[in-house]
Coordinates of C-alpha atoms in Angstrom, one line a residue:
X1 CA 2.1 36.1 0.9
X2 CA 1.2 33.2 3.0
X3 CA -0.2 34.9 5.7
X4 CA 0.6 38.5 6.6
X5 CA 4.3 39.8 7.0
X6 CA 5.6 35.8 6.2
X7 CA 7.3 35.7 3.1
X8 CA 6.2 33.3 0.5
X9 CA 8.1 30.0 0.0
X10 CA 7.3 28.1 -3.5
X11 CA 6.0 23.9 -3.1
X12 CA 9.1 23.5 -5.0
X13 CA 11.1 24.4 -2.3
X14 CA 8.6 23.0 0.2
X15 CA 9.2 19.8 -1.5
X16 CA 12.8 19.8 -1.9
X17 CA 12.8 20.4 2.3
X18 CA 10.8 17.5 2.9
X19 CA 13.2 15.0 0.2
X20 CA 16.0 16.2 2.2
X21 CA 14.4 15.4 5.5
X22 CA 13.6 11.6 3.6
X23 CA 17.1 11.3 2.6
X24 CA 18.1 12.0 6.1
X25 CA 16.1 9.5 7.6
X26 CA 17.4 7.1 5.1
X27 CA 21.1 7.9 6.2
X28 CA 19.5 7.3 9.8
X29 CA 18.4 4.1 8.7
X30 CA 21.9 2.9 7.4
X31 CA 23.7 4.1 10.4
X32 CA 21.4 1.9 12.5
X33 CA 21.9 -1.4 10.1
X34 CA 25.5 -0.5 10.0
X35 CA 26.0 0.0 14.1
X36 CA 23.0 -3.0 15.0
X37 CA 23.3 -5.7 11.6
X38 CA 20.1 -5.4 11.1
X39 CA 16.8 -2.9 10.0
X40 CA 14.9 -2.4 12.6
X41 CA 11.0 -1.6 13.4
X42 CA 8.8 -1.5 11.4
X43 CA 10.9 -4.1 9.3
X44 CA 10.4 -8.2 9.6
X45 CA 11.2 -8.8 13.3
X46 CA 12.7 -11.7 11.9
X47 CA 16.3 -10.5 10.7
X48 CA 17.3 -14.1 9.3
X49 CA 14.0 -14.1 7.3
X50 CA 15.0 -11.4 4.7
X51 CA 13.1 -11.9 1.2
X52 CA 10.1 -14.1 3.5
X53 CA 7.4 -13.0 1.4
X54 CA 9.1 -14.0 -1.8
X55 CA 10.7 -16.9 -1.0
X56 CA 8.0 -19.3 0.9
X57 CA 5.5 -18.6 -1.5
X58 CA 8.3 -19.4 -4.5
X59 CA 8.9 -22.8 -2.2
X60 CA 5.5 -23.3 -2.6
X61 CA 5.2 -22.9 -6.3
X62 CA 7.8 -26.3 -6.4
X63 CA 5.9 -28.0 -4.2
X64 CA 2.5 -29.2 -3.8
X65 CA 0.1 -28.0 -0.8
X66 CA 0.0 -23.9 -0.9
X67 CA -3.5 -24.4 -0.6
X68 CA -3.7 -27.1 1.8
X69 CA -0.4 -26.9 3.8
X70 CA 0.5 -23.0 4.0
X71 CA -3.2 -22.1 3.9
X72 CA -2.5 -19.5 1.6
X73 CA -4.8 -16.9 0.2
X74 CA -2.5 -15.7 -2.8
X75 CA -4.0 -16.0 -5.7
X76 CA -2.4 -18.6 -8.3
X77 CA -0.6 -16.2 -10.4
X78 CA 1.6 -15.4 -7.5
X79 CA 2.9 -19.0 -7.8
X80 CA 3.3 -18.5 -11.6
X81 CA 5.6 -15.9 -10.7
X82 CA 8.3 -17.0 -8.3
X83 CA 7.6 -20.5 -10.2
X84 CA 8.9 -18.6 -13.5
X85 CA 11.1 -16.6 -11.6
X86 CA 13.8 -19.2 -9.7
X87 CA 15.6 -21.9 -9.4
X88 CA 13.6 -25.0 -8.6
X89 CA 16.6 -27.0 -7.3
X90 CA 16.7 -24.3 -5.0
X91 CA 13.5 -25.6 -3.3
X92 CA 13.9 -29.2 -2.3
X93 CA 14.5 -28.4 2.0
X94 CA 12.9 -25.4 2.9
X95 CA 12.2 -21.6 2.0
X96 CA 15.0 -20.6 4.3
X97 CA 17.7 -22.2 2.5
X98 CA 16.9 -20.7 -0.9
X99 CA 18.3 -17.5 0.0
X100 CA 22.1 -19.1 -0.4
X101 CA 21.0 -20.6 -3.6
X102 CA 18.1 -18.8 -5.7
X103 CA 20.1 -16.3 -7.4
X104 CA 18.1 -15.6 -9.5
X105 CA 15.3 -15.2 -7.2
X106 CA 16.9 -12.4 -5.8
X107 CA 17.9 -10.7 -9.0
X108 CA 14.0 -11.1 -10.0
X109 CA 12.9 -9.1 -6.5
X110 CA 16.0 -6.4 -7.2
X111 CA 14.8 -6.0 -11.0
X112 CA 11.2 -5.5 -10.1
X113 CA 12.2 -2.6 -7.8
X114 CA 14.3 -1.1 -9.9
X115 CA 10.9 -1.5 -12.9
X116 CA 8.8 0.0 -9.7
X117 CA 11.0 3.1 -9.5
X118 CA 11.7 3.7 -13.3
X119 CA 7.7 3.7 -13.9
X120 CA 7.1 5.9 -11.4
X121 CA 9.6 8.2 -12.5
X122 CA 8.3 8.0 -16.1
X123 CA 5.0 8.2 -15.0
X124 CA 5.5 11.9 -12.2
X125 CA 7.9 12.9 -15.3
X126 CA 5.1 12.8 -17.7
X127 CA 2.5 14.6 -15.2
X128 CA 4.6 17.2 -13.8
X129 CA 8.5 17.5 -14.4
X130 CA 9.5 20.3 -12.0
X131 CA 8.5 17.7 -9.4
X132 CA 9.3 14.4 -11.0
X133 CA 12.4 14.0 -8.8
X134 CA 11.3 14.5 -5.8
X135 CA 8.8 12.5 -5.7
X136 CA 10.3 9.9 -7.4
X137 CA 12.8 9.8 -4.5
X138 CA 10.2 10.1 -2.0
X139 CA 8.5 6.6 -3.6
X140 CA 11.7 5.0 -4.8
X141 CA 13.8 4.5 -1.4
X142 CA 10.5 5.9 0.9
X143 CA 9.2 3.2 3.8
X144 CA 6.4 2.1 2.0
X145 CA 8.5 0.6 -1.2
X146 CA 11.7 0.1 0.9
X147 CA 9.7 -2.3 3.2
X148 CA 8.5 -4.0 0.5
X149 CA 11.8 -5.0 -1.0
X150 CA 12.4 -5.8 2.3
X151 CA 9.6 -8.3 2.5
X152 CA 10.3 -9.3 -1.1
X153 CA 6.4 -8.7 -1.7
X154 CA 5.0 -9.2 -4.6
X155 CA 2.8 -6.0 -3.8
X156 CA 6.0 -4.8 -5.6
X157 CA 4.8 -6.7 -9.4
X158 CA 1.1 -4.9 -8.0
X159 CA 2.5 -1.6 -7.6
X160 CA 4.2 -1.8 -11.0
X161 CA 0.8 -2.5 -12.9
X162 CA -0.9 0.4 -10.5
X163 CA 1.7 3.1 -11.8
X164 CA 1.6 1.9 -15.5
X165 CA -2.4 2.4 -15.1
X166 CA -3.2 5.1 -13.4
X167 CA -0.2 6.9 -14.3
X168 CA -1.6 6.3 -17.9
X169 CA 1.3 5.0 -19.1
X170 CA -0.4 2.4 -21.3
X171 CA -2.4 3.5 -24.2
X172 CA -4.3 0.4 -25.5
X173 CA -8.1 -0.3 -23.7
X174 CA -6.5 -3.9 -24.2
X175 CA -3.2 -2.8 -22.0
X176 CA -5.1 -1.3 -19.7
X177 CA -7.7 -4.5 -18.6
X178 CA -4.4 -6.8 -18.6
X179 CA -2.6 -4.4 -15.9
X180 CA -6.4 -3.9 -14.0
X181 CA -6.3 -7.8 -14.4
X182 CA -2.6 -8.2 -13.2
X183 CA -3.5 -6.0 -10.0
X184 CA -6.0 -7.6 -9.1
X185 CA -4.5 -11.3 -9.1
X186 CA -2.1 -10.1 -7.3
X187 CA -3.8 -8.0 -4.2
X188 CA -7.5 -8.7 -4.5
X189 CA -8.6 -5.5 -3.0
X190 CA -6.9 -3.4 -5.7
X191 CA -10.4 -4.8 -7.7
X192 CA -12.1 -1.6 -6.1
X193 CA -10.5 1.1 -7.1
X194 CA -10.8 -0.9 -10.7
X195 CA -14.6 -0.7 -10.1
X196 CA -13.9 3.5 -9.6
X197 CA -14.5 3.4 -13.4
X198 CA -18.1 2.9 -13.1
X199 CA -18.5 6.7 -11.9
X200 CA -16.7 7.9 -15.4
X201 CA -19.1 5.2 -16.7
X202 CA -16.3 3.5 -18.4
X203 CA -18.5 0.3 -19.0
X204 CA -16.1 -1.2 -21.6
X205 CA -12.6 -0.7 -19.9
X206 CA -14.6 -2.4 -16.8
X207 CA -15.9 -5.6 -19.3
X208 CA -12.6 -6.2 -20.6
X209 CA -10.8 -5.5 -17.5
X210 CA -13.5 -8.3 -15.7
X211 CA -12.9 -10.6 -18.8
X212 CA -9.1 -10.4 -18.4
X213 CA -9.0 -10.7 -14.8
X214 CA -11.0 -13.8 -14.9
X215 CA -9.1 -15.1 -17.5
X216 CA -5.7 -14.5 -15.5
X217 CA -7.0 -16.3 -12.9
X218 CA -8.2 -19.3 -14.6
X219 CA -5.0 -19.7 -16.9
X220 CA -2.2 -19.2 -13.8
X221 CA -5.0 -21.7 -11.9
X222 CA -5.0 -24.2 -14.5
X223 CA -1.2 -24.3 -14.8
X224 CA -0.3 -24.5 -10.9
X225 CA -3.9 -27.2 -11.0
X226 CA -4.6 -25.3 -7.5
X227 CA -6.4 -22.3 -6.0
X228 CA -10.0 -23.1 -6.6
X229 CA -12.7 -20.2 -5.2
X230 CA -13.4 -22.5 -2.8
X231 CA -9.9 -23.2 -1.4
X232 CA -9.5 -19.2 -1.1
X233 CA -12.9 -18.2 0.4
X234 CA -11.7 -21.4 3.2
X235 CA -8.2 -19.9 3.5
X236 CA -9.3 -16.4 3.6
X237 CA -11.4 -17.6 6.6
X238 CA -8.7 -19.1 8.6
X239 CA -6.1 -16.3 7.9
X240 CA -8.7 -13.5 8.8
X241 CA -8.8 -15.9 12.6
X242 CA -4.9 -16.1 12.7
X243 CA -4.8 -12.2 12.1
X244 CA -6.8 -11.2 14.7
X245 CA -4.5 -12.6 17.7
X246 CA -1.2 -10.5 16.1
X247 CA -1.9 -7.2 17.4
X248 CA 1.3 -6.5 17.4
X249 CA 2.0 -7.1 14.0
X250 CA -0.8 -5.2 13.0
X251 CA 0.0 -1.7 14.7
X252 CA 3.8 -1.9 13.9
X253 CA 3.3 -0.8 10.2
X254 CA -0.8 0.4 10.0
X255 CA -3.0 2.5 8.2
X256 CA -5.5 2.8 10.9
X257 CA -5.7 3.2 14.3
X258 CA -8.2 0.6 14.3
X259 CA -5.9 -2.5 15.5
X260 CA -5.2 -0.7 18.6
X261 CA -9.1 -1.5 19.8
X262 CA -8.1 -5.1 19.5
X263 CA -5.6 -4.1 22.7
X264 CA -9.1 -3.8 25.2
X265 CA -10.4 -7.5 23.8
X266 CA -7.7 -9.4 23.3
X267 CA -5.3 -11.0 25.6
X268 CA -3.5 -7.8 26.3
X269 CA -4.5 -6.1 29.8
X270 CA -4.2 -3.3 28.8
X271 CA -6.9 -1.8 31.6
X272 CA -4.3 -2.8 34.1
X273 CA -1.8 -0.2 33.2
X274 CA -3.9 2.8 31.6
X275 CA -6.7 4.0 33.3
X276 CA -10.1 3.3 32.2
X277 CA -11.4 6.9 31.4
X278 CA -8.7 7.2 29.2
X279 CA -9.1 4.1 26.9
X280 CA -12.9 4.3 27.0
X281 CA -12.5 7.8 25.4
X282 CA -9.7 6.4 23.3
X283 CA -12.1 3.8 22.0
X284 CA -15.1 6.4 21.1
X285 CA -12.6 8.9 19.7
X286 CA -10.9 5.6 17.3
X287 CA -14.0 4.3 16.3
X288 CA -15.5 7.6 15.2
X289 CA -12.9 8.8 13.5
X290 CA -12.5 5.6 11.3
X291 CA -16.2 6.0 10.6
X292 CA -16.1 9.4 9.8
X293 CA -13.2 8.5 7.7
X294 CA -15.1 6.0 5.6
X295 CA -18.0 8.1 5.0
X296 CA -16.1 11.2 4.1
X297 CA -14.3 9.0 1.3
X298 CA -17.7 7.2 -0.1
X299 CA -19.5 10.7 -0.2
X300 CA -16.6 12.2 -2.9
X301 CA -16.9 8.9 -4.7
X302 CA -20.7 9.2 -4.7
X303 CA -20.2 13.0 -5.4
X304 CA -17.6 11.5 -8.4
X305 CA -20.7 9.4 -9.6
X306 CA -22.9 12.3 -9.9
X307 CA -20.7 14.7 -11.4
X308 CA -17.2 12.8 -12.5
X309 CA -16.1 15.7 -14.7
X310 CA -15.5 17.2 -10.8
X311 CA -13.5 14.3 -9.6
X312 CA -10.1 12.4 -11.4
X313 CA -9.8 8.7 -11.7
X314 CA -6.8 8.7 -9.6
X315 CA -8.6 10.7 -6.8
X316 CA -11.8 8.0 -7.0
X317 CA -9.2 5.1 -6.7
X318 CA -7.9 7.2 -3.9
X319 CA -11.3 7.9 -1.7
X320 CA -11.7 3.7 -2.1
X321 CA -8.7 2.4 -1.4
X322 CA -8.5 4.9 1.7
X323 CA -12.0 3.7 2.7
X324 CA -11.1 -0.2 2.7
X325 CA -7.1 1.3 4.4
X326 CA -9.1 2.9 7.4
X327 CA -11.2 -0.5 8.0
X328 CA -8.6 -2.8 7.9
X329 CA -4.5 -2.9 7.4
X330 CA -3.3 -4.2 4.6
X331 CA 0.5 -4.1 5.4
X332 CA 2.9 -1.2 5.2
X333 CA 4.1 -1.7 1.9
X334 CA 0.3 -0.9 0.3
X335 CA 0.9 2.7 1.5
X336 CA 3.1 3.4 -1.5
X337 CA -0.6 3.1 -3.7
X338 CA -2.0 6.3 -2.0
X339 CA 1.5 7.8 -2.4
X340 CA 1.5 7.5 -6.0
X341 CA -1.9 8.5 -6.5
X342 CA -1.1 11.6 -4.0
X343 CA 2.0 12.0 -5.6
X344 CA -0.3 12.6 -9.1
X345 CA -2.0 15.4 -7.8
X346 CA -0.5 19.2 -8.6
X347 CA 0.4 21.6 -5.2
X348 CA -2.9 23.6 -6.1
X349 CA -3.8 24.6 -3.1
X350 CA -3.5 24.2 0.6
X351 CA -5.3 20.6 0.8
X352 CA -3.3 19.3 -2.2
X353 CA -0.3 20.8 -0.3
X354 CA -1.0 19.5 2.6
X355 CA -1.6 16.1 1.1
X356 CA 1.5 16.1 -0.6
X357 CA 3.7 16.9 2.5
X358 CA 2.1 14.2 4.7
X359 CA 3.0 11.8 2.2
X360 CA 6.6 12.7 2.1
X361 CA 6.6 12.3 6.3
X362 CA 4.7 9.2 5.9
X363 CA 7.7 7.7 3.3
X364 CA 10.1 8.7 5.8
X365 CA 12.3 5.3 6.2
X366 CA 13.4 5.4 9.7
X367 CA 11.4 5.7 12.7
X368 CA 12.4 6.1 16.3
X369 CA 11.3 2.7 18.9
X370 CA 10.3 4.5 22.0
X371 CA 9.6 0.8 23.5
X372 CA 11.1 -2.3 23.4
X373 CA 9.5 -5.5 24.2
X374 CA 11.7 -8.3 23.6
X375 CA 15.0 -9.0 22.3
X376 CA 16.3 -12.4 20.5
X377 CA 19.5 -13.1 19.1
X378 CA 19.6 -15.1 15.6
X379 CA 21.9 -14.0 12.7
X380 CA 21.1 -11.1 10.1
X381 CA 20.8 -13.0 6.7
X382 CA 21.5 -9.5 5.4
X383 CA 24.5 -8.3 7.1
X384 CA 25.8 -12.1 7.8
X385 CA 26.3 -11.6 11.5
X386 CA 24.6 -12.8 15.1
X387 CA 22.7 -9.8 16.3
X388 CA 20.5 -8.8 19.1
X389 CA 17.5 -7.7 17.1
X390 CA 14.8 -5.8 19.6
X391 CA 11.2 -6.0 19.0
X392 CA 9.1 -2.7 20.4
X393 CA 7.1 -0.1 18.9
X394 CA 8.4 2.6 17.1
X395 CA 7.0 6.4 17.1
X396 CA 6.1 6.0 13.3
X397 CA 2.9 3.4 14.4
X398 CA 1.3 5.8 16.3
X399 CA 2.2 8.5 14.2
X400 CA 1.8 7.5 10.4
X401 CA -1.9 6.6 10.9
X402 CA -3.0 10.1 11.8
X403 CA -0.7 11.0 8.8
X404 CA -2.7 9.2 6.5
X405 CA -6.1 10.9 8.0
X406 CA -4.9 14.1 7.2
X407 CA -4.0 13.2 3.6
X408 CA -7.7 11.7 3.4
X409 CA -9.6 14.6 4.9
X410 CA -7.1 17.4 2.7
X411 CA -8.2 15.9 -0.3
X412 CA -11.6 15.1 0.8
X413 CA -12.4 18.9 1.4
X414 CA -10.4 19.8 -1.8
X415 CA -12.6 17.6 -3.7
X416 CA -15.9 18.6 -2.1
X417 CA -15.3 21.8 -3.0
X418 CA -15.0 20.7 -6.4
X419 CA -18.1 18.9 -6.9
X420 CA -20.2 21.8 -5.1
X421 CA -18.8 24.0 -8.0
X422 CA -19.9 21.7 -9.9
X423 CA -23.3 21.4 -8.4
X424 CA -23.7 25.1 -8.8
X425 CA -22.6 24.7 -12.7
X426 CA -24.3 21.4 -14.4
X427 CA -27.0 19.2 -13.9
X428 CA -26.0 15.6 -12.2
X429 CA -25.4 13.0 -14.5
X430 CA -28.1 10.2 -13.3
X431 CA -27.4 8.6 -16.9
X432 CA -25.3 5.2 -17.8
X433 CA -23.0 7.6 -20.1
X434 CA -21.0 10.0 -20.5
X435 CA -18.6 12.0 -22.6
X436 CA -15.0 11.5 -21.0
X437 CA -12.3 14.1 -20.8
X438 CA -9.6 13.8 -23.1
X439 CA -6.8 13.6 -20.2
X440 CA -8.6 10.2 -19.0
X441 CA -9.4 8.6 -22.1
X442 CA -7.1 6.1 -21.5
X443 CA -7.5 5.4 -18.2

């Protein structure tokens, strides 16, 4: 009995509930492209600029001065890729025009997804396959993924590598450094959940994975002959100023709450239309959760040091990539990562529970603008007609953030309590070794 004279409903159930309440939302979504022409927030404001992320950096990989021009801080394999993957005659104008041409551009974003979905499905098949379905639906047309096709993001070739790793789909220690090398070419901070292995003291997955990530980088820099250290530290540096002045942007699609500080020192006066009490505590009750946030997650990965029988590799990539997600945004799209290694996890309990069910609200594709801004008519590149696209913010950026600090803090507390049984059971390992458990042996 959950609770007394309640009757007890299963997480199956529970489960199927919320992947009808996704599909739903994704029905919402068509209905809106279909009455408006185009997706609306959190998608690319820009409704002409369908594929963006794909497509400039592919015109980029035909012509000379990513580094030097665009300022880019993609690492050269991402110009390998849409290189390899397209139609250089395609490239000659601009990015824009590409879309009319590079077919096989397209069909390279559209296979990718489809590879994204069918590992994940392999991958929740092989851990659990009561829920393999529903969660494969939850990843396969949730936000997260959905924005990213949008986007035509190579987080997309980044999440493919993630699932085949952590969802220990690959069995050779070779495999596995080549996909930990892949990710991390593609979205640099994907290197520290990769460095999680240290607390399972998994010294040689974490050499060969070094080795092959250096030697990714050096090979896809040699062929594109750009992309020095030097030219990314600079264009980090200059992105990182450009970032800070689109606070829009940033809050639209967030992991944090953290952006919306940037309201009270930027050029938004913001002090003029709420009153100051209420932003000052706004401000304290932000900043101390993000920092209570951070240290929650780097006390189970130090507990996952000390005792790492107590704590999974996916839980440790977890606690760091939701430390780095609570600091700073990465985009939208990297949300699908902490679905997947939620997604891993078995309805135990009522923090893995818990856990589980914010994710499937968080993957919910539509959202609800409850202000709008600006409007601007161009025409929809995807449904071919001259819309008035709106630019606001939807319910889903205030709402999704606080999503994601519930799934941290369930899983948090679930894992503490594991290590204190632990604690109570074994001695900490203070060593450089340690015997693994057969389960991640080829992680």
């Amino acid at each position: 009995m959950i609770g007394r004279g309640l009757p007890r409903i299963s997480p199956l159930i529970l489960e199927a509930l919320l992947v009808i309440g996704l599909l739903a939302g994704l029905y919402d979504l068509f209905n809106v492209f279909r009455t408006l022409g185009y997706l609306p927030a959190p998608f690319v404001f820009d409704v002409s600029d369908t594929f963006m992320d794909w497509f400039n950096t592919a015109y980029w990989s035909h012509n000379p001065g990513a580094y030097s021009v665009w300022n880019t801080i993609y690492a050269p394999l991402s110009f390998v890729i849409t290189k390899v993957i397209g139609d250089p005659t395609c490239y000659a104008s601009a990015p824009w025009d590409a879309r009319n041409c590079d077919v096989l551009g397209i069909v390279g974003i559209l296979a990718i997804y489809f590879a994204c979905v069918v590992a994940t499905a392999v991958a929740l098949y092989r851990r659990d396959r009561s829920t393999a379905l529903f969660r494969t639906i939850g990843l396969g047309v949730g936000g997260p993924m959905l924005f990213a096709l949008e986007r035509g993001n190579l987080i997309m070739w980044a999440y493919l590598v993630f699932v085949l790793f952590y969802g220990q789909l690959i069995r050779s220690k070779v495999g596995n450094a080549i996909a930990a090398a892949v990710m991390i070419n593609l979205k640099s901070y994907l290197l520290f959940p990769v460095l999680g292995l240290i607390a399972h003291r998994r010294w040689r997955a974490l050499e060969l994975a070094g080795f092959a990530t250096l030697g990714i980088y050096f090979l896809s820099m040699f062929i594109i002959n750009a992309g020095t250290p030097f030219e990314l530290v600079h264009n980090l540096q200059v992105w990182f100023d450009m970032r800070a002045g689109t606070i829009w942007d940033e809050v639209l699609y967030s992991t944090t709450y953290k952006p919306y500080l940037l309201f009270d020192v930027r050029q938004y006066p913001i002090r003029d239309y709420v009153e100051q009490r209420s932003i000052d505590i706004a401000k304290i009750v932000i900043t101390g959760e993000v920092i209570a946030s951070r240290a929650i997650a780097m006390i189970c990965v130090a507990g996952a040091y000390f005792y790492p029988k107590a704590v999974s590799m996916q839980r440790i990539a977890f606690f760091i990539l939701m430390q780095s997600f609570m600091n700073q945004n990465p985009g939208g799209y990297a949300i699908a990562f902490i679905v997947f290694l939620v997604f891993m996890e078995e309805w135990r309990n009522w923090g893995t529970g818990l856990a589980i069910a914010c994710c499937y609200l968080v993957s919910i594709p539509t959202d609800l603008t409850i202000s709008v801004f600006y409007h601007y008519e161009r025409e929809s590149w995807l449904s071919g007609r001259l819309v008035d696209s709106a630019y606001g913010l939807p319910l889903g950026a205030l709402v999704r953030p606080g999503l994601l600090v519930i799934v941290l803090w369930s899983l948090a507390i679930d894992s503490l309590i594991d290590i204190h049984r632990a604690i109570k059971t074994e001695r900490p390992n203070l060593g450089l070794g340690w015997r693994r458990r057969p389960d991640l042996a080829q992680v």
